[in-house]
Phi, psi and omega in degrees: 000122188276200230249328226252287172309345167277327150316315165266006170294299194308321184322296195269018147277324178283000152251026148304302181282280168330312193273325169334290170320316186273353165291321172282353159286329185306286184302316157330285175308293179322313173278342182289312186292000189262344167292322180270351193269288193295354136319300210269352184278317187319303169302325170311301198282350193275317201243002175279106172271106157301144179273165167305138154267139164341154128257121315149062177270142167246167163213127170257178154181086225287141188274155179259110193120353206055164207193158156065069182028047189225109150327142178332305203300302195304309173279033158251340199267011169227022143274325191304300212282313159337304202293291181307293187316313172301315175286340177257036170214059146074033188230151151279156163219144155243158149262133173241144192236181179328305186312341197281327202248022171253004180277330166337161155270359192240002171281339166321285191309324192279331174313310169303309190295318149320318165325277154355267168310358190045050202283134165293188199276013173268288208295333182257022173270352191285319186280342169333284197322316195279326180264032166254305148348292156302345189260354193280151178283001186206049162012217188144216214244116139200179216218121143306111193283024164220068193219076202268134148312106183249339172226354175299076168276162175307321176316311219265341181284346173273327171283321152309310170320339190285326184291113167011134145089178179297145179227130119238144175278340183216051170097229160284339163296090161328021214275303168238141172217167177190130186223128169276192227268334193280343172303311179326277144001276192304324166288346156252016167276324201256011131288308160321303202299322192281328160312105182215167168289344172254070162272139189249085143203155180291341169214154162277086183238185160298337199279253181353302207283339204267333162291322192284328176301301197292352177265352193247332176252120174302161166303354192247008178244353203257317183094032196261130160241353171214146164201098186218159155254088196244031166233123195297154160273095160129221198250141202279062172219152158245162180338100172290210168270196175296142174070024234199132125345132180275163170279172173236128174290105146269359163325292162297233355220301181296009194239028139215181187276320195228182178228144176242107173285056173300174165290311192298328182301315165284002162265336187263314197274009164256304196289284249246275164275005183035060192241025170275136196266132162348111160204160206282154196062007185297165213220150133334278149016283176273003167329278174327299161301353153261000192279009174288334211265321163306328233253313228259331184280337164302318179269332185279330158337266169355284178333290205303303192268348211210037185196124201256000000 
């Protein structure tokens, strides 16, 4: 082999040689970034800790046929709106049903005893709740599922919550409460104990029965650590002008937590104070049964006028 071909042998191992190496840098480089994009994902996921979000409990248990001037559809499409609302101020949401408050141990007794009393069938779907409730292992938050948020966000519903003992926002109105589980418990015994068919209150309901205990009982027997009224009743606007729309009062509005869009309430803010917020074809008639679509125009009113 002469001078010229040992030169060009030597050549091309070295570029042989060369491109080899540089594959093998290639594969390098490719694995050192997919080893750092996995390292920086791990971490992310190891050191991003998200806090819990609340729970946010309701309770249905659907009439067949609908009830309380409302179609089946209309109280489910105003748990929906319930739902939705709850979840975009930081809630968790459950519904909770028959099945929930029939794992209670008391429930059998307490059904007789309703039974008894001849409480219909709505109202004992109302005592349902308080043993769906008592069964949970860390009791919590529920809200009446025509029971919407205005200053309530999750943060500020985990720190009430932090407090002791039985809570209502709204008095005797059941509308938001929060307990932990032996609290629940003590109240729902001392309904039971209290429920008869000669009870002098004019109807046996939940309402009716959580007033006649707080009149009769001290709070420290009841196991009440709040007993405040922070849930607006109906809706937070007033009368607009003429031929005009009503306004929504962020005034009101920042000053409780929750708004409770009941039937009378929302029937008294259509006939009567005309603070029901608009919507096209509405009716008498129908006030109850809109009230998810009212209820979705309210927080955005809130949002929009009243949250800076």
């Amino acid at each position: 082999m002469d001078l010229q071909q040992r030169q060009d042998s030597k050549s091309a191992k070295h570029n042989l040689f060369y491109i080899f190496g540089s594959f093998c840098l290639l594969l390098f480089i490719i694995d050192y970034i997919s080893l750092r994009v996995s390292i920086s994902g791990h971490l992310r996921d190891v050191t991003v800790v998200h806090a819990p979000r609340p729970l946010m409990y309701t309770f249905f248990e659907p009439v067949e046929g609908g009830c309380c001037g409302m179609s089946e559809q209309a109280h489910e499409d105003l748990v929906k709106a319930w739902e939705n609302a709850w979840q975009s101020y930081g809630w968790d949401t459950k519904v909770l049903s028959e099945s929930d408050a029939k794992r209670h141990p008391d429930f059998d007794s307490f059904q007789e005893k309703l039974i008894e009393a001849d409480v219909n069938e709505y109202d004992r779907r109302c005592f349902w709740r308080w043993l769906a409730m008592a069964n949970l292992e860390d009791g919590g938050w529920i809200s009446d599922y025509d029971n919407f948020p205005l200053t309530l966000t999750a943060d500020i519903g985990i720190e009430l919550g932090k407090l002791p003992g039985f809570k209502s926002w709204q008095l005797w109105v059941p509308s938001l409460l929060n307990a932990d589980r032996e609290s629940w418990n003590k109240i729902v015994k001392l309904m039971m104990d209290t429920i008869s068919p000669d009870l002098d209150v004019k109807t046996i309901s939940d309402m009716q029965l959580l007033l006649y205990l707080h009149n009769h009982l001290s709070e420290q027997e009841m196991g009440v650590s709040v007993w405040t009224n922070e849930v607006l009743p109906g809706f937070p606007y007033i009368r607009g002008g003429e031929g005009k729309g009503p306004k929504i009062d962020c005034s009101v509005a920042q000053s409780y937590l929750a708004a409770h869009l009941s039937h009378r309430d929302s029937h008294e803010a259509f006939e009567e104070s005309h603070t029901y917020p608009r919507i096209e074809g509405m009716t008498e008639s129908l006030h109850a049964e809109k009230r998810g679509d009212a209820a979705h125009i309210m927080l955005r009113d809130y949002r929009e006028k009243c949250v800076e």
